[in-house]
Amino acid sequence: MIDQRNELHDERVSALYRETRDVEPPARLDRHILKMAGVAVRSRPVSPSPSWRRAARWTVPLALAATVVLTVGVVRMVRESGEFASVLKLEAPRPLAEPVVEADVVATRRAEPPSTAKLPQAASPAVMPARPTELSKPAPVIVPPSPAVNDAPPTSFPVSPTSLSSPSSAPFAAPEQHTTMSAERKKEATLNTAPAPAAAQGEEGKLDWNRLTDHSPAEWLKEIAELRRQGRTAEAEARLSEFRRQYPDYPLDVRTAPR
Amino acid sequence: MQTDTDADEILMLRYRDGDTDAFARLYDRHKGPLYRYLLRQCGQPAVAEELFQDVWLKLIAGRSGYAVQARFAAWFYRIAHNRLVDHYRASARGLPLSYADDCPEWAAIPAPKEVQPEVREDRRRQSERLLELLAELPEAQREAMLLKEEAGLSLEEIAQATGTGRETVKSRLRYALARLRQGLGGAS
């Protein structure tokens, strides 16, 4: 009979079909498949549990996120500590006044005799120009004052011997500049601008070198330079030692200082 | 009758966790319906055996990823259907037209032969006649009929297993039944 309530089902057809269900797969297939099922279980007995799979799903993104956070943190710390700052700031544009200073340095170098580099080393402690650790201390400078130097802006150099001894008023006004300037640039800057405060600040009434001694430091240093030029190095060294006793904090030029 | 611990899904989960006895019970329960489904769809015992073995081996290989998302039979016959379609595609004939969604259910189907009254009397011969009529059905209609009769799938589960819509399955079943009734001669 046809089931009128369900056009998709005919009980007579279903009953007839059930009588045809005597066909089965061959026994050899049964044995083979059951054997394969057992082999598969033995070859991989421990199946990963769902919780383990869940854990594996979030551990990889977590590890990646942790790596990114650590990397950013390390980079920030290194940048803040200034390791990269020197590289970065050397590439920064120079101030407009700098070419003038450099031109003066070239002129000063030309005026100096080549023998200054051969001065004896025993007379005074050597000035290591490129040591960042020593940058906080004032570097001794011996430079005869030149008119061109006075034109340079005395923006970042010491204003007095007393202030030179203070770490807070180190030769370069901004601490960052200590670390960013190369050794050569610092040397050049020191050469050209160290006497400038004497002149410039003398005008401002902040410093009077003549009050300290009969000879002004500039005259004294000029004298020493003249002795060196004449080849009287022993005498020059003696005068320099005396000068240092008198002006222990006076900035001496690297090139003119005894080595 | 299946109990909760005897359900297909539980047996499959137990097999996933390494219980080969669970697999044996599952196999014993489904081997006949699957084999007949494949045999009647492809018509050749040798091919049916090959497909049968492939389906079970696929199940074995995929056991670690098994999770209960639907009735086991629907999932299992989905594997079987896909393997069958692969077989059709690999054959010279290609995928039968009846699997196309836009194929009219009565298209290119020869009318069943007139049923002799004496045949109707003999139940055994009626069963044989039913199988003949079944073999004459378009593959898609026959598959829907077999999934209903052999696997006991509902309309939704047949649709899920064959990757078609519920209405398509309904239409295939309706036409298949009508044709079988007509061929058996007792439908009117």
PDB file of N, CA and C in Angstrom, chain A residues 2-3 6-10 12-26 28-34 36-38 40-45 47-48 50 53, chain B residues 15-18 20 23-24 27 31-32 35-36 39-40 49 52-53 56-57 60 63-64 123 126-127 130-131 134 145-146 148-150 155 170 174 177 180-181 184 186-187:
ATOM      1  N   ILE A   2       0.407   2.215  -0.687  1.00  0.00           N
ATOM      2  CA  ILE A   2       1.113   3.479  -0.713  1.00  0.00           C
ATOM      3  C   ILE A   2       0.726   4.291   0.512  1.00  0.00           C
ATOM      4  N   ASP A   3       1.724   4.790   1.175  1.00  0.00           N
ATOM      5  CA  ASP A   3       1.466   5.664   2.300  1.00  0.00           C
ATOM      6  C   ASP A   3       1.102   7.035   1.758  1.00  0.00           C
ATOM      7  N   ASN A   6       2.677  10.314   3.107  1.00  0.00           N
ATOM      8  CA  ASN A   6       4.064  10.665   2.790  1.00  0.00           C
ATOM      9  C   ASN A   6       4.378  10.174   1.386  1.00  0.00           C
ATOM     10  N   GLU A   7       4.440  11.101   0.475  1.00  0.00           N
ATOM     11  CA  GLU A   7       4.692  10.729  -0.905  1.00  0.00           C
ATOM     12  C   GLU A   7       6.128  10.281  -1.140  1.00  0.00           C
ATOM     13  N   LEU A   8       6.938  10.436  -0.104  1.00  0.00           N
ATOM     14  CA  LEU A   8       8.336  10.041  -0.244  1.00  0.00           C
ATOM     15  C   LEU A   8       8.595   8.658   0.341  1.00  0.00           C
ATOM     16  N   HIS A   9       7.554   8.034   0.791  1.00  0.00           N
ATOM     17  CA  HIS A   9       7.760   6.705   1.372  1.00  0.00           C
ATOM     18  C   HIS A   9       6.651   5.765   0.914  1.00  0.00           C
ATOM     19  N   ASP A  10       7.088   4.608   0.463  1.00  0.00           N
ATOM     20  CA  ASP A  10       6.140   3.568   0.051  1.00  0.00           C
ATOM     21  C   ASP A  10       6.525   2.304   0.804  1.00  0.00           C
ATOM     22  N   ARG A  12       5.376  -0.624   0.687  1.00  0.00           N
ATOM     23  CA  ARG A  12       5.474  -1.836  -0.147  1.00  0.00           C
ATOM     24  C   ARG A  12       6.845  -1.896  -0.826  1.00  0.00           C
ATOM     25  N   VAL A  13       7.276  -0.799  -1.340  1.00  0.00           N
ATOM     26  CA  VAL A  13       8.588  -0.739  -1.992  1.00  0.00           C
ATOM     27  C   VAL A  13       9.695  -1.011  -0.981  1.00  0.00           C
ATOM     28  N   SER A  14       9.557  -0.408   0.191  1.00  0.00           N
ATOM     29  CA  SER A  14      10.578  -0.604   1.230  1.00  0.00           C
ATOM     30  C   SER A  14      10.642  -2.069   1.654  1.00  0.00           C
ATOM     31  N   ALA A  15       9.480  -2.690   1.806  1.00  0.00           N
ATOM     32  CA  ALA A  15       9.449  -4.104   2.228  1.00  0.00           C
ATOM     33  C   ALA A  15      10.082  -4.985   1.165  1.00  0.00           C
ATOM     34  N   LEU A  16       9.772  -4.698  -0.060  1.00  0.00           N
ATOM     35  CA  LEU A  16      10.375  -5.475  -1.148  1.00  0.00           C
ATOM     36  C   LEU A  16      11.888  -5.283  -1.187  1.00  0.00           C
ATOM     37  N   TYR A  17      12.271  -4.037  -0.959  1.00  0.00           N
ATOM     38  CA  TYR A  17      13.712  -3.756  -0.997  1.00  0.00           C
ATOM     39  C   TYR A  17      14.444  -4.493   0.124  1.00  0.00           C
ATOM     40  N   ARG A  18      13.812  -4.573   1.287  1.00  0.00           N
ATOM     41  CA  ARG A  18      14.449  -5.259   2.422  1.00  0.00           C
ATOM     42  C   ARG A  18      14.739  -6.731   2.091  1.00  0.00           C
ATOM     43  N   GLU A  19      13.928  -7.310   1.231  1.00  0.00           N
ATOM     44  CA  GLU A  19      14.148  -8.712   0.854  1.00  0.00           C
ATOM     45  C   GLU A  19      15.380  -8.892  -0.032  1.00  0.00           C
ATOM     46  N   THR A  20      15.870  -7.782  -0.535  1.00  0.00           N
ATOM     47  CA  THR A  20      17.058  -7.876  -1.407  1.00  0.00           C
ATOM     48  C   THR A  20      18.352  -7.641  -0.632  1.00  0.00           C
ATOM     49  N   ARG A  21      18.239  -7.476   0.649  1.00  0.00           N
ATOM     50  CA  ARG A  21      19.434  -7.113   1.414  1.00  0.00           C
ATOM     51  C   ARG A  21      20.223  -8.359   1.860  1.00  0.00           C
ATOM     52  N   ASP A  22      20.446  -9.205   0.972  1.00  0.00           N
ATOM     53  CA  ASP A  22      21.217 -10.382   1.360  1.00  0.00           C
ATOM     54  C   ASP A  22      22.635 -10.338   0.800  1.00  0.00           C
ATOM     55  N   VAL A  23      22.937  -9.298   0.117  1.00  0.00           N
ATOM     56  CA  VAL A  23      24.275  -9.194  -0.466  1.00  0.00           C
ATOM     57  C   VAL A  23      25.212  -8.564   0.570  1.00  0.00           C
ATOM     58  N   GLU A  24      26.348  -9.205   0.780  1.00  0.00           N
ATOM     59  CA  GLU A  24      27.338  -8.721   1.748  1.00  0.00           C
ATOM     60  C   GLU A  24      28.712  -8.668   1.081  1.00  0.00           C
ATOM     61  N   PRO A  25      29.588  -7.893   1.609  1.00  0.00           N
ATOM     62  CA  PRO A  25      30.945  -7.881   1.034  1.00  0.00           C
ATOM     63  C   PRO A  25      31.647  -9.207   1.301  1.00  0.00           C
ATOM     64  N   PRO A  26      32.622  -9.562   0.488  1.00  0.00           N
ATOM     65  CA  PRO A  26      33.344 -10.820   0.707  1.00  0.00           C
ATOM     66  C   PRO A  26      34.099 -10.822   2.045  1.00  0.00           C
ATOM     67  N   ARG A  28      37.039 -11.829   2.766  1.00  0.00           N
ATOM     68  CA  ARG A  28      38.447 -11.391   2.698  1.00  0.00           C
ATOM     69  C   ARG A  28      38.547  -9.864   2.866  1.00  0.00           C
ATOM     70  N   LEU A  29      37.527  -9.173   2.345  1.00  0.00           N
ATOM     71  CA  LEU A  29      37.526  -7.718   2.519  1.00  0.00           C
ATOM     72  C   LEU A  29      37.348  -7.357   3.994  1.00  0.00           C
ATOM     73  N   ASP A  30      36.459  -8.109   4.658  1.00  0.00           N
ATOM     74  CA  ASP A  30      36.250  -7.863   6.090  1.00  0.00           C
ATOM     75  C   ASP A  30      37.567  -8.006   6.848  1.00  0.00           C
ATOM     76  N   ARG A  31      38.260  -9.096   6.595  1.00  0.00           N
ATOM     77  CA  ARG A  31      39.520  -9.361   7.306  1.00  0.00           C
ATOM     78  C   ARG A  31      40.548  -8.262   7.013  1.00  0.00           C
ATOM     79  N   HIS A  32      40.630  -7.884   5.755  1.00  0.00           N
ATOM     80  CA  HIS A  32      41.626  -6.870   5.366  1.00  0.00           C
ATOM     81  C   HIS A  32      41.340  -5.527   6.052  1.00  0.00           C
ATOM     82  N   ILE A  33      40.086  -5.143   6.038  1.00  0.00           N
ATOM     83  CA  ILE A  33      39.754  -3.829   6.607  1.00  0.00           C
ATOM     84  C   ILE A  33      39.925  -3.836   8.127  1.00  0.00           C
ATOM     85  N   LEU A  34      39.511  -4.890   8.767  1.00  0.00           N
ATOM     86  CA  LEU A  34      39.680  -4.968  10.225  1.00  0.00           C
ATOM     87  C   LEU A  34      41.167  -4.979  10.593  1.00  0.00           C
ATOM     88  N   MET A  36      43.569  -3.569   8.830  1.00  0.00           N
ATOM     89  CA  MET A  36      44.073  -2.211   8.595  1.00  0.00           C
ATOM     90  C   MET A  36      43.678  -1.270   9.727  1.00  0.00           C
ATOM     91  N   ALA A  37      42.483  -1.480  10.247  1.00  0.00           N
ATOM     92  CA  ALA A  37      42.041  -0.632  11.368  1.00  0.00           C
ATOM     93  C   ALA A  37      42.929  -0.856  12.588  1.00  0.00           C
ATOM     94  N   GLY A  38      43.300  -2.111  12.840  1.00  0.00           N
ATOM     95  CA  GLY A  38      44.176  -2.408  13.973  1.00  0.00           C
ATOM     96  C   GLY A  38      45.577  -1.866  13.771  1.00  0.00           C
ATOM     97  N   ALA A  40      46.429   0.709  12.013  1.00  0.00           N
ATOM     98  CA  ALA A  40      46.407   2.174  12.158  1.00  0.00           C
ATOM     99  C   ALA A  40      46.445   2.578  13.625  1.00  0.00           C
ATOM    100  N   VAL A  41      45.751   1.851  14.468  1.00  0.00           N
ATOM    101  CA  VAL A  41      45.734   2.183  15.896  1.00  0.00           C
ATOM    102  C   VAL A  41      47.097   1.901  16.518  1.00  0.00           C
ATOM    103  N   ARG A  42      47.714   0.798  16.138  1.00  0.00           N
ATOM    104  CA  ARG A  42      49.009   0.453  16.731  1.00  0.00           C
ATOM    105  C   ARG A  42      50.116   1.394  16.253  1.00  0.00           C
ATOM    106  N   SER A  43      50.026   1.847  15.008  1.00  0.00           N
ATOM    107  CA  SER A  43      51.075   2.726  14.498  1.00  0.00           C
ATOM    108  C   SER A  43      50.987   4.123  15.100  1.00  0.00           C
ATOM    109  N   ARG A  44      49.793   4.517  15.517  1.00  0.00           N
ATOM    110  CA  ARG A  44      49.644   5.829  16.155  1.00  0.00           C
ATOM    111  C   ARG A  44      48.707   5.671  17.340  1.00  0.00           C
ATOM    112  N   PRO A  45      49.218   5.087  18.400  1.00  0.00           N
ATOM    113  CA  PRO A  45      48.326   4.717  19.500  1.00  0.00           C
ATOM    114  C   PRO A  45      47.764   5.896  20.270  1.00  0.00           C
ATOM    115  N   SER A  47      46.318   9.333  20.378  1.00  0.00           N
ATOM    116  CA  SER A  47      45.783  10.410  19.561  1.00  0.00           C
ATOM    117  C   SER A  47      45.815  11.688  20.380  1.00  0.00           C
ATOM    118  N   PRO A  48      46.084  12.792  19.714  1.00  0.00           N
ATOM    119  CA  PRO A  48      46.114  14.053  20.452  1.00  0.00           C
ATOM    120  C   PRO A  48      44.752  14.377  21.023  1.00  0.00           C
ATOM    121  N   PRO A  50      41.711  16.703  22.459  1.00  0.00           N
ATOM    122  CA  PRO A  50      41.207  17.992  22.012  1.00  0.00           C
ATOM    123  C   PRO A  50      41.800  19.159  22.775  1.00  0.00           C
ATOM    124  N   ARG A  53      45.101  19.978  21.314  1.00  0.00           N
ATOM    125  CA  ARG A  53      44.960  20.684  20.036  1.00  0.00           C
ATOM    126  C   ARG A  53      44.539  22.129  20.258  1.00  0.00           C
TER     127      ARG A  53
ATOM    128  N   TYR B  15      36.896   4.386  18.751  1.00  0.00           N
ATOM    129  CA  TYR B  15      37.908   3.923  17.795  1.00  0.00           C
ATOM    130  C   TYR B  15      38.972   5.003  17.590  1.00  0.00           C
ATOM    131  N   ARG B  16      38.564   6.234  17.540  1.00  0.00           N
ATOM    132  CA  ARG B  16      39.526   7.336  17.410  1.00  0.00           C
ATOM    133  C   ARG B  16      40.557   7.294  18.542  1.00  0.00           C
ATOM    134  N   ASP B  17      40.069   6.901  19.724  1.00  0.00           N
ATOM    135  CA  ASP B  17      40.973   6.843  20.872  1.00  0.00           C
ATOM    136  C   ASP B  17      41.691   5.501  20.992  1.00  0.00           C
ATOM    137  N   GLY B  18      41.536   4.640  19.976  1.00  0.00           N
ATOM    138  CA  GLY B  18      42.347   3.425  19.949  1.00  0.00           C
ATOM    139  C   GLY B  18      41.615   2.125  20.221  1.00  0.00           C
ATOM    140  N   THR B  20      39.871  -0.829  18.997  1.00  0.00           N
ATOM    141  CA  THR B  20      39.611  -1.527  17.732  1.00  0.00           C
ATOM    142  C   THR B  20      38.314  -2.354  17.791  1.00  0.00           C
ATOM    143  N   PHE B  23      35.622  -0.291  16.496  1.00  0.00           N
ATOM    144  CA  PHE B  23      35.618  -0.259  15.037  1.00  0.00           C
ATOM    145  C   PHE B  23      34.968  -1.511  14.471  1.00  0.00           C
ATOM    146  N   ALA B  24      35.273  -2.645  15.078  1.00  0.00           N
ATOM    147  CA  ALA B  24      34.714  -3.902  14.575  1.00  0.00           C
ATOM    148  C   ALA B  24      33.184  -3.875  14.632  1.00  0.00           C
ATOM    149  N   TYR B  27      31.953  -1.509  11.954  1.00  0.00           N
ATOM    150  CA  TYR B  27      32.110  -2.128  10.638  1.00  0.00           C
ATOM    151  C   TYR B  27      31.001  -3.153  10.394  1.00  0.00           C
ATOM    152  N   LYS B  31      28.777  -2.435   7.137  1.00  0.00           N
ATOM    153  CA  LYS B  31      29.430  -3.001   5.948  1.00  0.00           C
ATOM    154  C   LYS B  31      28.419  -3.394   4.868  1.00  0.00           C
ATOM    155  N   GLY B  32      27.313  -4.023   5.273  1.00  0.00           N
ATOM    156  CA  GLY B  32      26.321  -4.475   4.296  1.00  0.00           C
ATOM    157  C   GLY B  32      25.668  -3.312   3.566  1.00  0.00           C
ATOM    158  N   TYR B  35      28.121  -1.634   1.234  1.00  0.00           N
ATOM    159  CA  TYR B  35      28.477  -2.452   0.077  1.00  0.00           C
ATOM    160  C   TYR B  35      27.339  -2.470  -0.939  1.00  0.00           C
ATOM    161  N   ARG B  36      26.129  -2.630  -0.475  1.00  0.00           N
ATOM    162  CA  ARG B  36      24.991  -2.667  -1.407  1.00  0.00           C
ATOM    163  C   ARG B  36      24.782  -1.308  -2.080  1.00  0.00           C
ATOM    164  N   LEU B  39      27.466  -1.206  -4.681  1.00  0.00           N
ATOM    165  CA  LEU B  39      27.233  -2.210  -5.728  1.00  0.00           C
ATOM    166  C   LEU B  39      26.088  -1.776  -6.645  1.00  0.00           C
ATOM    167  N   ARG B  40      25.036  -1.273  -6.054  1.00  0.00           N
ATOM    168  CA  ARG B  40      23.885  -0.889  -6.877  1.00  0.00           C
ATOM    169  C   ARG B  40      24.111   0.425  -7.612  1.00  0.00           C
ATOM    170  N   GLU B  49      33.742  -3.515  -4.639  1.00  0.00           N
ATOM    171  CA  GLU B  49      34.673  -3.948  -3.580  1.00  0.00           C
ATOM    172  C   GLU B  49      35.827  -2.947  -3.423  1.00  0.00           C
ATOM    173  N   PHE B  52      34.425   0.118  -1.791  1.00  0.00           N
ATOM    174  CA  PHE B  52      34.109  -0.221  -0.407  1.00  0.00           C
ATOM    175  C   PHE B  52      35.361  -0.155   0.474  1.00  0.00           C
ATOM    176  N   GLN B  53      36.411  -0.769  -0.028  1.00  0.00           N
ATOM    177  CA  GLN B  53      37.664  -0.759   0.741  1.00  0.00           C
ATOM    178  C   GLN B  53      38.210   0.660   0.877  1.00  0.00           C
ATOM    179  N   TRP B  56      36.345   2.637   3.638  1.00  0.00           N
ATOM    180  CA  TRP B  56      36.734   2.272   5.000  1.00  0.00           C
ATOM    181  C   TRP B  56      38.153   2.732   5.326  1.00  0.00           C
ATOM    182  N   LEU B  57      39.015   2.655   4.346  1.00  0.00           N
ATOM    183  CA  LEU B  57      40.387   3.121   4.603  1.00  0.00           C
ATOM    184  C   LEU B  57      40.432   4.632   4.818  1.00  0.00           C
ATOM    185  N   ILE B  60      39.423   5.122   8.351  1.00  0.00           N
ATOM    186  CA  ILE B  60      40.524   4.776   9.264  1.00  0.00           C
ATOM    187  C   ILE B  60      41.576   5.887   9.281  1.00  0.00           C
ATOM    188  N   ARG B  63      40.443   9.087  11.266  1.00  0.00           N
ATOM    189  CA  ARG B  63      39.849   8.878  12.591  1.00  0.00           C
ATOM    190  C   ARG B  63      40.339   9.907  13.614  1.00  0.00           C
ATOM    191  N   SER B  64      41.614  10.337  13.504  1.00  0.00           N
ATOM    192  CA  SER B  64      42.139  11.254  14.528  1.00  0.00           C
ATOM    193  C   SER B  64      41.455  12.613  14.462  1.00  0.00           C
ATOM    194  N   ARG B 123       6.488 -12.917  -4.973  1.00  0.00           N
ATOM    195  CA  ARG B 123       7.185 -11.887  -4.191  1.00  0.00           C
ATOM    196  C   ARG B 123       8.690 -11.871  -4.480  1.00  0.00           C
ATOM    197  N   GLN B 126       9.200 -10.253  -7.528  1.00  0.00           N
ATOM    198  CA  GLN B 126       8.960  -8.808  -7.366  1.00  0.00           C
ATOM    199  C   GLN B 126      10.206  -8.104  -6.839  1.00  0.00           C
ATOM    200  N   SER B 127      10.865  -8.749  -5.934  1.00  0.00           N
ATOM    201  CA  SER B 127      12.103  -8.146  -5.403  1.00  0.00           C
ATOM    202  C   SER B 127      13.150  -8.003  -6.507  1.00  0.00           C
ATOM    203  N   LEU B 130      12.214  -5.238  -8.578  1.00  0.00           N
ATOM    204  CA  LEU B 130      12.530  -3.958  -7.917  1.00  0.00           C
ATOM    205  C   LEU B 130      13.992  -3.574  -8.166  1.00  0.00           C
ATOM    206  N   LEU B 131      14.862  -4.561  -8.061  1.00  0.00           N
ATOM    207  CA  LEU B 131      16.284  -4.259  -8.297  1.00  0.00           C
ATOM    208  C   LEU B 131      16.524  -3.848  -9.749  1.00  0.00           C
ATOM    209  N   LEU B 134      15.302  -0.397 -10.036  1.00  0.00           N
ATOM    210  CA  LEU B 134      16.259   0.474  -9.332  1.00  0.00           C
ATOM    211  C   LEU B 134      17.477   0.758 -10.213  1.00  0.00           C
ATOM    212  N   MET B 145      17.456   7.077  -3.152  1.00  0.00           N
ATOM    213  CA  MET B 145      16.645   5.943  -2.690  1.00  0.00           C
ATOM    214  C   MET B 145      17.462   4.979  -1.819  1.00  0.00           C
ATOM    215  N   LEU B 146      18.673   4.702  -2.250  1.00  0.00           N
ATOM    216  CA  LEU B 146      19.523   3.772  -1.488  1.00  0.00           C
ATOM    217  C   LEU B 146      19.938   4.358  -0.141  1.00  0.00           C
ATOM    218  N   LYS B 148      18.266   6.351   1.556  1.00  0.00           N
ATOM    219  CA  LYS B 148      17.086   6.293   2.436  1.00  0.00           C
ATOM    220  C   LYS B 148      16.858   4.865   2.936  1.00  0.00           C
ATOM    221  N   GLU B 149      16.919   3.907   2.045  1.00  0.00           N
ATOM    222  CA  GLU B 149      16.582   2.530   2.412  1.00  0.00           C
ATOM    223  C   GLU B 149      17.730   1.795   3.114  1.00  0.00           C
ATOM    224  N   GLU B 150      18.936   2.008   2.642  1.00  0.00           N
ATOM    225  CA  GLU B 150      20.070   1.276   3.214  1.00  0.00           C
ATOM    226  C   GLU B 150      20.649   1.967   4.447  1.00  0.00           C
ATOM    227  N   LEU B 155      15.851  13.234   4.869  1.00  0.00           N
ATOM    228  CA  LEU B 155      16.030  14.119   3.705  1.00  0.00           C
ATOM    229  C   LEU B 155      17.233  15.038   3.893  1.00  0.00           C
ATOM    230  N   LYS B 170      14.352  15.775  -2.237  1.00  0.00           N
ATOM    231  CA  LYS B 170      12.914  15.475  -2.175  1.00  0.00           C
ATOM    232  C   LYS B 170      12.384  15.137  -3.564  1.00  0.00           C
ATOM    233  N   ARG B 174      10.948  11.532  -4.817  1.00  0.00           N
ATOM    234  CA  ARG B 174       9.562  11.461  -5.283  1.00  0.00           C
ATOM    235  C   ARG B 174       9.491  10.785  -6.644  1.00  0.00           C
ATOM    236  N   LEU B 177      10.435   6.998  -6.457  1.00  0.00           N
ATOM    237  CA  LEU B 177       9.348   6.180  -5.912  1.00  0.00           C
ATOM    238  C   LEU B 177       8.223   5.991  -6.940  1.00  0.00           C
ATOM    239  N   LEU B 180       9.311   3.456  -9.468  1.00  0.00           N
ATOM    240  CA  LEU B 180       9.325   2.088  -8.940  1.00  0.00           C
ATOM    241  C   LEU B 180       7.914   1.552  -8.810  1.00  0.00           C
ATOM    242  N   ARG B 181       7.025   2.369  -8.340  1.00  0.00           N
ATOM    243  CA  ARG B 181       5.619   1.945  -8.223  1.00  0.00           C
ATOM    244  C   ARG B 181       5.050   1.600  -9.583  1.00  0.00           C
ATOM    245  N   LEU B 184       6.466  -1.629 -10.769  1.00  0.00           N
ATOM    246  CA  LEU B 184       5.965  -2.804 -10.038  1.00  0.00           C
ATOM    247  C   LEU B 184       4.490  -3.072 -10.353  1.00  0.00           C
ATOM    248  N   GLY B 186       1.716  -1.877  -9.110  1.00  0.00           N
ATOM    249  CA  GLY B 186       0.688  -1.814  -8.064  1.00  0.00           C
ATOM    250  C   GLY B 186       0.544  -0.462  -7.454  1.00  0.00           C
ATOM    251  N   ALA B 187       1.034   0.533  -8.181  1.00  0.00           N
ATOM    252  CA  ALA B 187       1.057   1.861  -7.576  1.00  0.00           C
ATOM    253  C   ALA B 187      -0.255   2.573  -7.651  1.00  0.00           C
TER     254      ALA B 187
END
